C-alpha cells in the first residue's frame, strides 16, 4: 500500500526524513533571472543545468526528498508563452528528469567515495495551486473568484498530475494549498485516476497559525487529506516558522498520517523576548527543528529563502 511504502521510506531514513529547501532563491544565486510569470519553471526552458545543480546541492546537504521545478509549471502557463501542448508536456517531464538525474549523480558520487550506506532519495513532483499559475499573489490569499469551482480546478490540474506521475515522480507534492476547494479537487483527482501508481502529500500555507490563507480551517483541510487513501503525508509549507509548532498540533489532532513541515526562512527566535523576529538571511529556524520533531513532525525541510546550508543543519540535527 501507499502508506506502507512511505512508512518504510521514513524508517530507512532513520525515522525522520529531510526535505530539500528553496529552489528559486538558489537559482537566482546562481545567476538565473526569474522575473517571469513562470518563475522557477522558466529555467526548465533556458537553463535546466542550473536546476539539476541545485537538486544536487540539496542531496549533498543531506536531503532525502527533492522537489521538482514544476510548482509554477502548468500546461496552461507554457501555452500562454506560445509553446505547443506537446512542448509544454515535454517541459513538465523535464522537471522530473532533472531531479532523477541529480539523484543518479548523487549516488555515483557516494559510491565513488565509498559511502556504502547512502540514504534513500525520493523525487517529489511539485504541483502548485491555481493561484500560482495566475501569478498574481492569489496563492497567498486563496481567493479565486466566482467562476472557479471544483470541476474547473480538477480540469485545470488533472493532466499535469498524470504527466508527473507517469514520468518518474515517486510521489506528487501538492504544495502551498491555499483553500479547501483546491484540496478537495486534488483528492478527487487522486480517487478518480485509478491508473496513478504514486502516492501524494498535501501541504497547506497559513498566515495566522489557525487557518489556511483563504480563511478555511487548517483542521478541515487536513481532514480532506486524511480521508484520501493516496495521501501519505499531511503538513505545512511556505509559512512563517512562528506558526509551525501549533499547526503540527492541529494536524496531529485529525490525522495519524506522517506530518511534514517545510517553512519559509526569514525569521529568527529571540529566546529572551520569547518571540520571532524578522531577519534577512541564514540558518534561522533550525534551533526550533527539535521542538517540531517532538511535536510530531517526521519530515522537515525548508521553503522560500532556505538554502543548502539550512538543509545541512537540519540533516545534522535529525541524524544526531
Coordinates of N, CA and C in Angstrom, one line a residue, residues 80-295:
X80 N 0.4 29.7 -22.8 CA 0.3 31.2 -22.9 C 1.6 31.9 -23.3
X81 N 2.7 31.1 -23.2 CA 4.0 31.6 -23.6 C 4.3 31.3 -25.1
X82 N 3.3 30.6 -25.7 CA 3.5 30.2 -27.1 C 4.0 28.8 -27.4
X83 N 4.1 28.0 -26.3 CA 4.5 26.6 -26.5 C 3.3 25.8 -26.9
X84 N 3.6 24.7 -27.7 CA 2.5 23.8 -28.1 C 2.2 22.9 -26.9
X85 N 1.1 22.2 -27.0 CA 0.8 21.2 -25.9 C 1.9 20.2 -25.7
X86 N 2.4 19.7 -26.9 CA 3.5 18.7 -26.8 C 4.7 19.3 -26.1
X87 N 5.1 20.5 -26.5 CA 6.3 21.1 -25.9 C 6.1 21.3 -24.4
X88 N 4.8 21.7 -24.1 CA 4.5 22.0 -22.7 C 4.6 20.7 -21.8
X89 N 4.1 19.6 -22.4 CA 4.2 18.4 -21.6 C 5.6 17.9 -21.5
X90 N 6.4 18.2 -22.5 CA 7.8 17.8 -22.5 C 8.6 18.6 -21.4
X91 N 8.2 19.9 -21.2 CA 8.9 20.6 -20.2 C 8.5 20.1 -18.8
X92 N 7.3 19.7 -18.6 CA 6.9 19.1 -17.3 C 7.7 17.8 -17.1
X93 N 7.8 17.0 -18.1 CA 8.6 15.7 -18.0 C 10.1 16.1 -17.6
X94 N 10.6 17.1 -18.2 CA 12.0 17.6 -18.0 C 12.2 17.8 -16.5
X95 N 11.2 18.4 -15.8 CA 11.3 18.7 -14.4 C 11.6 17.5 -13.6
X96 N 11.0 16.4 -13.9 CA 11.2 15.1 -13.2 C 12.5 14.5 -13.6
X97 N 12.8 14.6 -14.9 CA 14.1 14.0 -15.4 C 15.3 14.6 -14.7
X98 N 15.3 16.0 -14.6 CA 16.4 16.7 -14.0 C 16.6 16.2 -12.5
X99 N 15.5 16.0 -11.8 CA 15.6 15.6 -10.4 C 16.2 14.1 -10.3
X100 N 15.7 13.3 -11.2 CA 16.2 11.9 -11.3 C 17.6 11.9 -11.7
X101 N 18.1 12.7 -12.6 CA 19.5 12.8 -13.0 C 20.4 13.2 -11.8
X102 N 19.9 14.2 -11.0 CA 20.6 14.6 -9.9 C 20.8 13.5 -8.9
X103 N 19.7 12.7 -8.7 CA 19.7 11.6 -7.7 C 20.8 10.6 -8.2
X104 N 20.8 10.3 -9.5 CA 21.8 9.3 -10.1 C 23.2 9.8 -9.8
X105 N 23.4 11.1 -10.1 CA 24.8 11.7 -9.9 C 25.2 11.6 -8.4
X106 N 24.2 11.9 -7.6 CA 24.5 11.8 -6.1 C 24.9 10.4 -5.7
X107 N 24.2 9.4 -6.2 CA 24.5 8.0 -5.9 C 25.9 7.6 -6.4
X108 N 26.2 8.1 -7.6 CA 27.5 7.8 -8.2 C 28.6 8.4 -7.4
X109 N 28.4 9.6 -7.0 CA 29.4 10.3 -6.1 C 29.6 9.5 -4.8
X110 N 28.5 9.1 -4.2 CA 28.6 8.3 -3.0 C 29.3 7.0 -3.1
X111 N 29.1 6.3 -4.2 CA 29.8 5.0 -4.4 C 31.3 5.3 -4.7
X112 N 31.6 6.4 -5.4 CA 32.9 6.7 -5.8 C 33.7 7.0 -4.5
X113 N 33.0 7.6 -3.5 CA 33.7 8.0 -2.3 C 33.5 6.9 -1.2
X114 N 33.1 5.7 -1.7 CA 33.0 4.5 -0.8 C 32.0 4.8 0.3
X115 N 31.0 5.5 0.0 CA 29.9 5.7 1.0 C 28.9 4.6 0.7
X116 N 29.0 3.5 1.4 CA 28.2 2.3 1.1 C 26.7 2.5 1.5
X117 N 26.6 3.1 2.7 CA 25.2 3.2 3.2 C 24.7 4.6 2.8
X118 N 24.1 4.7 1.6 CA 23.5 6.0 1.4 C 22.0 6.0 1.7
X119 N 21.6 7.1 2.1 CA 20.2 7.3 2.4 C 19.3 7.2 1.2
X120 N 18.1 6.6 1.3 CA 17.2 6.6 0.1 C 16.8 8.0 -0.3
X121 N 16.5 8.2 -1.5 CA 16.1 9.5 -2.0 C 14.8 9.4 -2.9
X122 N 13.8 10.2 -2.6 CA 12.6 10.2 -3.4 C 12.6 11.5 -4.2
X123 N 12.0 11.4 -5.4 CA 11.7 12.6 -6.2 C 10.2 12.9 -6.1
X124 N 9.9 14.1 -5.6 CA 8.5 14.6 -5.5 C 8.2 15.5 -6.6
X125 N 7.1 15.2 -7.3 CA 6.7 16.1 -8.4 C 5.8 17.2 -7.9
X126 N 6.3 18.4 -8.0 CA 5.6 19.5 -7.4 C 4.4 20.0 -8.2
X127 N 3.2 20.2 -7.5 CA 2.0 20.8 -8.1 C 1.7 22.0 -7.3
X128 N 1.8 23.2 -7.9 CA 1.4 24.4 -7.3 C -0.1 24.6 -7.5
X129 N -0.6 25.6 -6.8 CA -2.0 25.9 -6.9 C -2.4 26.6 -8.1
X130 N -3.7 26.7 -8.4 CA -4.2 27.5 -9.5 C -3.7 29.0 -9.3
X131 N -3.7 29.4 -8.1 CA -3.2 30.8 -7.8 C -1.7 31.0 -8.2
X132 N -0.9 29.9 -8.1 CA 0.5 30.0 -8.6 C 0.5 30.3 -10.1
X133 N -0.4 29.6 -10.8 CA -0.4 29.8 -12.3 C -0.9 31.3 -12.6
X134 N -1.8 31.8 -11.8 CA -2.3 33.2 -12.1 C -1.1 34.2 -11.8
X135 N -0.2 33.8 -11.0 CA 1.0 34.7 -10.7 C 0.6 36.1 -10.3
X136 N -0.5 36.2 -9.5 CA -1.0 37.5 -9.1 C -1.1 37.6 -7.6
X137 N -0.4 36.6 -6.9 CA -0.5 36.6 -5.5 C -1.6 35.9 -4.9
X138 N -2.6 35.4 -5.7 CA -3.7 34.7 -5.1 C -3.4 33.4 -4.4
X139 N -2.2 32.8 -4.7 CA -1.9 31.6 -3.9 C -1.6 32.0 -2.5
X140 N -1.5 33.3 -2.2 CA -1.3 33.7 -0.8 C -2.5 34.3 -0.2
X141 N -3.6 34.4 -1.0 CA -4.9 34.8 -0.4 C -5.9 33.7 -0.5
X142 N -5.8 32.8 -1.5 CA -6.7 31.7 -1.7 C -8.0 32.1 -2.2
X143 N -8.1 33.3 -2.7 CA -9.3 33.9 -3.3 C -9.3 33.8 -4.8
X144 N -10.1 33.0 -5.4 CA -10.0 32.8 -6.9 C -11.1 33.4 -7.7
X145 N -12.2 33.9 -7.0 CA -13.3 34.4 -7.8 C -14.4 33.4 -8.1
X146 N -15.5 33.9 -8.6 CA -16.7 33.1 -8.6 C -16.7 31.9 -9.6
X147 N -16.0 32.2 -10.8 CA -16.1 31.1 -11.8 C -15.3 29.9 -11.6
X148 N -14.5 29.9 -10.5 CA -13.5 28.8 -10.3 C -14.1 27.8 -9.3
X149 N -14.8 26.8 -9.8 CA -15.4 25.8 -9.0 C -14.6 24.5 -9.0
X150 N -15.1 23.5 -8.3 CA -14.4 22.2 -8.2 C -14.1 21.6 -9.5
X151 N -15.1 21.6 -10.4 CA -14.8 20.9 -11.7 C -13.8 21.6 -12.5
X152 N -13.8 23.0 -12.4 CA -12.8 23.8 -13.2 C -11.4 23.4 -12.6
X153 N -11.2 23.4 -11.3 CA -9.9 23.1 -10.7 C -9.4 21.7 -11.1
X154 N -10.3 20.8 -11.1 CA -9.9 19.4 -11.5 C -9.5 19.3 -12.9
X155 N -10.2 20.0 -13.8 CA -9.8 20.0 -15.2 C -8.5 20.8 -15.4
X156 N -8.3 21.8 -14.6 CA -7.0 22.6 -14.7 C -5.8 21.7 -14.3
X157 N -5.9 20.9 -13.3 CA -4.8 20.2 -12.7 C -4.6 18.8 -13.2
X158 N -5.6 18.1 -13.7 CA -5.6 16.7 -14.0 C -4.4 16.2 -14.8
X159 N -4.2 16.9 -16.0 CA -3.2 16.4 -16.9 C -1.8 16.5 -16.4
X160 N -1.6 17.6 -15.7 CA -0.2 17.8 -15.1 C 0.1 16.7 -14.1
X161 N -0.9 16.4 -13.3 CA -0.7 15.3 -12.3 C -0.4 14.0 -13.0
X162 N -1.1 13.7 -14.0 CA -0.9 12.5 -14.8 C 0.6 12.4 -15.3
X163 N 1.0 13.5 -15.9 CA 2.3 13.6 -16.5 C 3.4 13.4 -15.5
X164 N 3.3 14.1 -14.4 CA 4.3 13.9 -13.3 C 4.4 12.5 -12.8
X165 N 3.2 11.9 -12.6 CA 3.1 10.5 -12.1 C 3.6 9.5 -13.0
X166 N 3.5 9.7 -14.3 CA 3.8 8.7 -15.3 C 5.3 8.8 -15.7
X167 N 6.0 9.8 -15.3 CA 7.4 10.1 -15.8 C 8.4 10.1 -14.7
X168 N 8.2 9.3 -13.7 CA 9.3 9.0 -12.7 C 9.2 9.7 -11.4
X169 N 8.1 10.5 -11.1 CA 8.0 11.0 -9.8 C 7.6 9.9 -8.8
X170 N 8.3 9.8 -7.7 CA 8.0 8.8 -6.7 C 6.7 9.2 -5.9
X171 N 6.5 10.5 -5.8 CA 5.2 10.9 -5.2 C 4.9 12.3 -5.7
X172 N 3.6 12.7 -5.6 CA 3.2 14.0 -6.0 C 3.1 14.9 -4.8
X173 N 3.8 16.1 -4.8 CA 3.7 17.1 -3.7 C 2.8 18.2 -4.1
X174 N 1.6 18.1 -3.6 CA 0.6 19.2 -3.8 C 1.0 20.2 -2.7
X175 N 1.5 21.3 -3.1 CA 2.2 22.3 -2.2 C 1.4 23.6 -2.1
X176 N 1.6 24.3 -1.0 CA 1.1 25.7 -0.8 C -0.4 25.7 -1.1
X177 N -1.1 24.7 -0.7 CA -2.6 24.7 -1.0 C -3.3 25.8 -0.2
X178 N -3.9 26.7 -0.8 CA -4.4 27.9 -0.1 C -5.9 27.8 0.4
X179 N -6.6 26.8 0.0 CA -8.0 26.7 0.4 C -8.5 25.3 0.3
X180 N -9.7 25.1 0.9 CA -10.3 23.8 1.0 C -10.8 23.2 -0.4
X181 N -11.3 24.1 -1.3 CA -11.8 23.6 -2.5 C -10.7 23.0 -3.4
X182 N -9.5 23.6 -3.3 CA -8.4 23.0 -4.1 C -7.9 21.7 -3.5
X183 N -7.9 21.6 -2.2 CA -7.6 20.3 -1.6 C -8.6 19.2 -2.0
X184 N -9.9 19.6 -2.0 CA -10.9 18.7 -2.5 C -10.7 18.3 -3.9
X185 N -10.4 19.2 -4.8 CA -10.1 18.9 -6.2 C -9.0 17.9 -6.3
X186 N -7.9 18.1 -5.6 CA -6.8 17.2 -5.7 C -7.2 15.8 -5.2
X187 N -7.9 15.8 -4.1 CA -8.3 14.5 -3.5 C -9.2 13.7 -4.5
X188 N -10.1 14.4 -5.2 CA -11.0 13.8 -6.2 C -10.2 13.3 -7.4
X189 N -9.2 14.1 -7.8 CA -8.4 13.6 -9.0 C -7.7 12.3 -8.6
X190 N -7.1 12.3 -7.4 CA -6.4 11.1 -6.9 C -7.3 9.9 -6.8
X191 N -8.6 10.1 -6.4 CA -9.5 9.0 -6.3 C -10.0 8.5 -7.7
X192 N -10.1 9.5 -8.6 CA -10.7 9.2 -10.0 C -9.6 8.5 -10.9
X193 N -8.4 9.0 -10.7 CA -7.3 8.5 -11.6 C -6.7 7.2 -11.1
X194 N -7.4 6.1 -11.3 CA -7.0 4.8 -10.7 C -5.7 4.3 -11.3
X195 N -5.4 4.8 -12.4 CA -4.1 4.4 -13.1 C -2.9 5.0 -12.4
X196 N -3.1 6.0 -11.6 CA -1.9 6.7 -10.9 C -1.3 5.7 -9.9
X197 N -0.1 5.4 -10.1 CA 0.6 4.4 -9.2 C 1.5 5.1 -8.2
X198 N 1.3 6.4 -7.9 CA 2.1 7.1 -7.0 C 1.3 7.7 -5.8
X199 N 1.9 7.8 -4.6 CA 1.2 8.5 -3.5 C 1.4 10.0 -3.6
X200 N 0.8 10.7 -2.7 CA 0.9 12.1 -2.7 C 1.0 12.7 -1.3
X201 N 1.5 13.9 -1.2 CA 1.3 14.6 0.1 C 0.6 15.9 -0.2
X202 N -0.1 16.4 0.9 CA -0.8 17.7 0.8 C -0.1 18.6 1.8
X203 N 0.4 19.8 1.4 CA 0.9 20.8 2.4 C 0.1 22.1 2.1
X204 N -0.3 22.7 3.2 CA -1.1 24.0 3.2 C -0.2 25.1 3.6
X205 N -0.6 26.3 3.3 CA 0.1 27.5 3.9 C -0.8 28.3 4.7
X206 N -0.3 28.8 5.8 CA -1.1 29.6 6.8 C -0.4 30.9 7.1
X207 N -1.2 31.9 7.3 CA -0.6 33.2 7.7 C -1.0 33.6 9.1
X208 N -1.7 32.7 9.8 CA -2.1 33.1 11.2 C -2.0 31.9 12.2
X209 N -1.6 30.7 11.6 CA -1.4 29.6 12.5 C -2.7 28.8 12.8
X210 N -3.8 29.2 12.3 CA -5.1 28.5 12.6 C -5.8 28.2 11.3
X211 N -5.7 29.1 10.4 CA -6.4 28.9 9.1 C -5.4 28.8 8.0
X212 N -5.8 28.2 6.9 CA -5.0 28.3 5.6 C -5.3 29.8 5.1
X213 N -4.5 30.2 4.2 CA -4.5 31.6 3.8 C -5.9 32.1 3.4
X214 N -6.8 31.3 2.9 CA -8.1 31.7 2.4 C -9.0 32.0 3.6
X215 N -8.7 31.5 4.8 CA -9.6 31.6 6.0 C -10.2 30.3 6.3
X216 N -10.1 29.3 5.4 CA -10.6 27.9 5.8 C -9.8 27.4 6.9
X217 N -10.4 26.5 7.7 CA -9.8 25.9 8.9 C -8.7 24.9 8.4
X218 N -7.5 25.0 9.1 CA -6.4 24.1 8.8 C -6.9 22.7 9.1
X219 N -7.6 22.5 10.2 CA -8.1 21.1 10.6 C -9.0 20.6 9.5
X220 N -9.9 21.4 9.0 CA -10.8 20.9 7.9 C -10.0 20.5 6.7
X221 N -9.1 21.3 6.3 CA -8.2 21.0 5.2 C -7.5 19.7 5.4
X222 N -6.9 19.5 6.6 CA -6.1 18.3 6.9 C -7.0 17.1 6.9
X223 N -8.3 17.3 7.3 CA -9.3 16.1 7.3 C -9.5 15.6 5.8
X224 N -9.5 16.6 4.9 CA -9.7 16.2 3.5 C -8.5 15.3 3.0
X225 N -7.3 15.7 3.4 CA -6.1 15.0 3.1 C -6.1 13.6 3.8
X226 N -6.6 13.6 5.0 CA -6.6 12.4 5.8 C -7.6 11.3 5.2
X227 N -8.6 11.8 4.6 CA -9.7 10.9 4.0 C -9.3 10.3 2.7
X228 N -8.2 10.7 2.1 CA -7.8 10.3 0.8 C -6.7 9.2 0.9
X229 N -7.0 8.0 0.4 CA -6.0 6.9 0.6 C -4.7 7.1 0.0
X230 N -4.6 7.8 -1.2 CA -3.4 8.1 -1.9 C -2.5 9.0 -1.1
X231 N -3.0 9.8 -0.2 CA -2.2 10.8 0.5 C -1.5 10.1 1.7
X232 N -0.2 10.2 1.7 CA 0.7 9.5 2.7 C 1.3 10.5 3.7
X233 N 1.1 11.8 3.5 CA 1.6 12.8 4.4 C 0.8 14.1 4.3
X234 N 0.7 14.7 5.4 CA -0.1 16.0 5.5 C 0.8 17.0 6.3
X235 N 0.8 18.3 5.8 CA 1.6 19.2 6.5 C 1.4 20.6 6.0
X236 N 2.5 21.4 6.3 CA 2.5 22.8 6.1 C 3.8 23.2 5.4
X237 N 3.7 24.1 4.4 CA 4.9 24.7 3.8 C 4.7 26.2 3.6
X238 N 5.7 26.9 3.2 CA 5.6 28.3 2.7 C 4.9 29.2 3.8
X239 N 5.3 29.0 5.1 CA 4.6 29.6 6.2 C 5.7 30.1 7.2
X240 N 5.4 31.2 7.9 CA 6.4 31.7 8.8 C 6.7 30.6 9.9
X241 N 7.9 30.4 10.3 CA 8.3 29.4 11.3 C 7.5 29.6 12.6
X242 N 7.1 30.8 13.0 CA 6.5 31.0 14.3 C 5.2 30.2 14.5
X243 N 4.5 29.8 13.3 CA 3.2 29.1 13.4 C 3.4 27.6 13.4
X244 N 4.5 27.1 13.1 CA 4.7 25.7 12.7 C 4.3 24.8 13.9
X245 N 4.8 25.1 15.1 CA 4.5 24.2 16.3 C 3.0 24.0 16.5
X246 N 2.3 25.1 16.5 CA 0.8 25.0 16.7 C 0.1 24.3 15.6
X247 N 0.6 24.5 14.4 CA 0.0 23.8 13.2 C 0.2 22.3 13.2
X248 N 1.4 21.9 13.7 CA 1.7 20.5 13.8 C 0.6 19.9 14.8
X249 N 0.4 20.5 15.9 CA -0.6 20.0 16.9 C -2.0 20.0 16.3
X250 N -2.4 21.0 15.5 CA -3.7 21.0 14.9 C -3.9 19.8 13.9
X251 N -2.8 19.6 13.1 CA -2.9 18.5 12.1 C -2.9 17.1 12.8
X252 N -2.1 17.0 13.9 CA -2.0 15.8 14.6 C -3.3 15.4 15.2
X253 N -4.1 16.4 15.5 CA -5.5 16.1 16.1 C -6.4 15.4 15.2
X254 N -6.2 15.5 13.8 CA -7.1 15.0 12.9 C -6.6 13.9 12.0
X255 N -5.3 13.6 12.1 CA -4.7 12.5 11.2 C -3.6 11.7 11.9
X256 N -3.5 10.5 11.6 CA -2.4 9.7 12.0 C -1.3 9.5 10.9
X257 N -1.5 10.2 9.8 CA -0.5 10.1 8.7 C 0.7 10.9 9.1
X258 N 1.9 10.6 8.5 CA 3.1 11.4 8.8 C 2.9 12.8 8.5
X259 N 3.4 13.7 9.4 CA 3.3 15.1 9.3 C 4.6 15.7 8.8
X260 N 4.5 16.6 7.8 CA 5.7 17.2 7.2 C 5.6 18.7 7.3
X261 N 6.7 19.4 7.5 CA 6.8 20.8 7.6 C 8.0 21.3 6.9
X262 N 7.8 22.3 6.0 CA 9.0 23.0 5.4 C 8.6 24.5 5.2
X263 N 8.9 25.2 6.3 CA 8.5 26.6 6.4 C 9.5 27.5 5.7
X264 N 9.1 28.8 5.5 CA 10.0 29.8 5.0 C 11.0 30.2 6.0
X265 N 12.1 30.7 5.4 CA 13.1 31.3 6.3 C 12.8 32.8 6.5
X266 N 13.7 33.5 7.1 CA 13.5 34.9 7.3 C 12.9 35.3 8.6
X267 N 12.9 34.4 9.6 CA 12.6 34.7 10.9 C 13.6 34.0 11.9
X268 N 13.8 34.7 13.0 CA 14.7 34.0 14.0 C 14.0 34.2 15.3
X269 N 14.2 33.2 16.2 CA 13.6 33.2 17.5 C 14.5 33.9 18.5
X270 N 13.9 34.9 19.2 CA 14.7 35.5 20.3 C 14.2 34.9 21.6
X271 N 15.1 34.1 22.2 CA 14.7 33.3 23.5 C 14.4 34.2 24.7
X272 N 15.1 35.4 24.7 CA 14.9 36.3 25.8 C 13.6 37.0 25.8
X273 N 13.3 37.6 24.6 CA 12.0 38.2 24.4 C 10.9 37.2 24.1
X274 N 11.3 36.0 23.8 CA 10.3 34.9 23.5 C 9.4 35.2 22.4
X275 N 10.0 35.7 21.3 CA 9.2 36.0 20.1 C 10.1 35.8 18.8
X276 N 9.3 35.6 17.7 CA 10.0 35.5 16.4 C 10.2 36.9 15.9
X277 N 11.4 37.1 15.3 CA 11.7 38.4 14.7 C 12.2 38.2 13.3
X278 N 11.8 39.2 12.4 CA 12.2 39.1 11.0 C 13.7 39.3 11.0
X279 N 14.4 38.5 10.1 CA 15.8 38.7 9.9 C 16.0 38.5 8.4
X280 N 17.2 38.8 7.9 CA 17.4 38.9 6.5 C 17.6 37.5 5.9
X281 N 18.7 36.8 6.4 CA 19.0 35.5 5.7 C 19.5 34.5 6.8
X282 N 19.9 33.4 6.4 CA 20.6 32.5 7.2 C 19.8 31.3 7.8
X283 N 20.6 30.5 8.6 CA 20.0 29.3 9.1 C 19.3 29.7 10.4
X284 N 18.0 30.1 10.3 CA 17.4 30.8 11.4 C 16.4 29.9 12.2
X285 N 15.6 29.1 11.5 CA 14.6 28.3 12.3 C 15.2 27.0 12.8
X286 N 16.4 26.7 12.4 CA 17.0 25.4 12.7 C 16.9 25.0 14.2
X287 N 17.2 26.0 15.1 CA 17.2 25.6 16.5 C 15.8 25.1 17.0
X288 N 14.8 25.4 16.2 CA 13.4 25.0 16.5 C 13.0 23.7 16.0
X289 N 13.8 23.1 15.1 CA 13.5 21.8 14.5 C 13.3 20.7 15.5
X290 N 14.1 20.7 16.5 CA 13.9 19.7 17.6 C 12.5 19.7 18.2
X291 N 12.0 20.9 18.4 CA 10.7 21.1 19.0 C 9.6 20.6 18.1
X292 N 9.8 20.8 16.8 CA 8.8 20.4 15.8 C 8.8 18.9 15.7
X293 N 10.0 18.3 15.8 CA 10.1 16.8 15.8 C 9.4 16.3 17.0
X294 N 9.6 16.9 18.2 CA 9.0 16.4 19.4 C 7.5 16.5 19.3
X295 N 7.0 17.6 18.6 CA 5.6 17.8 18.4 C 4.9 16.8 17.5

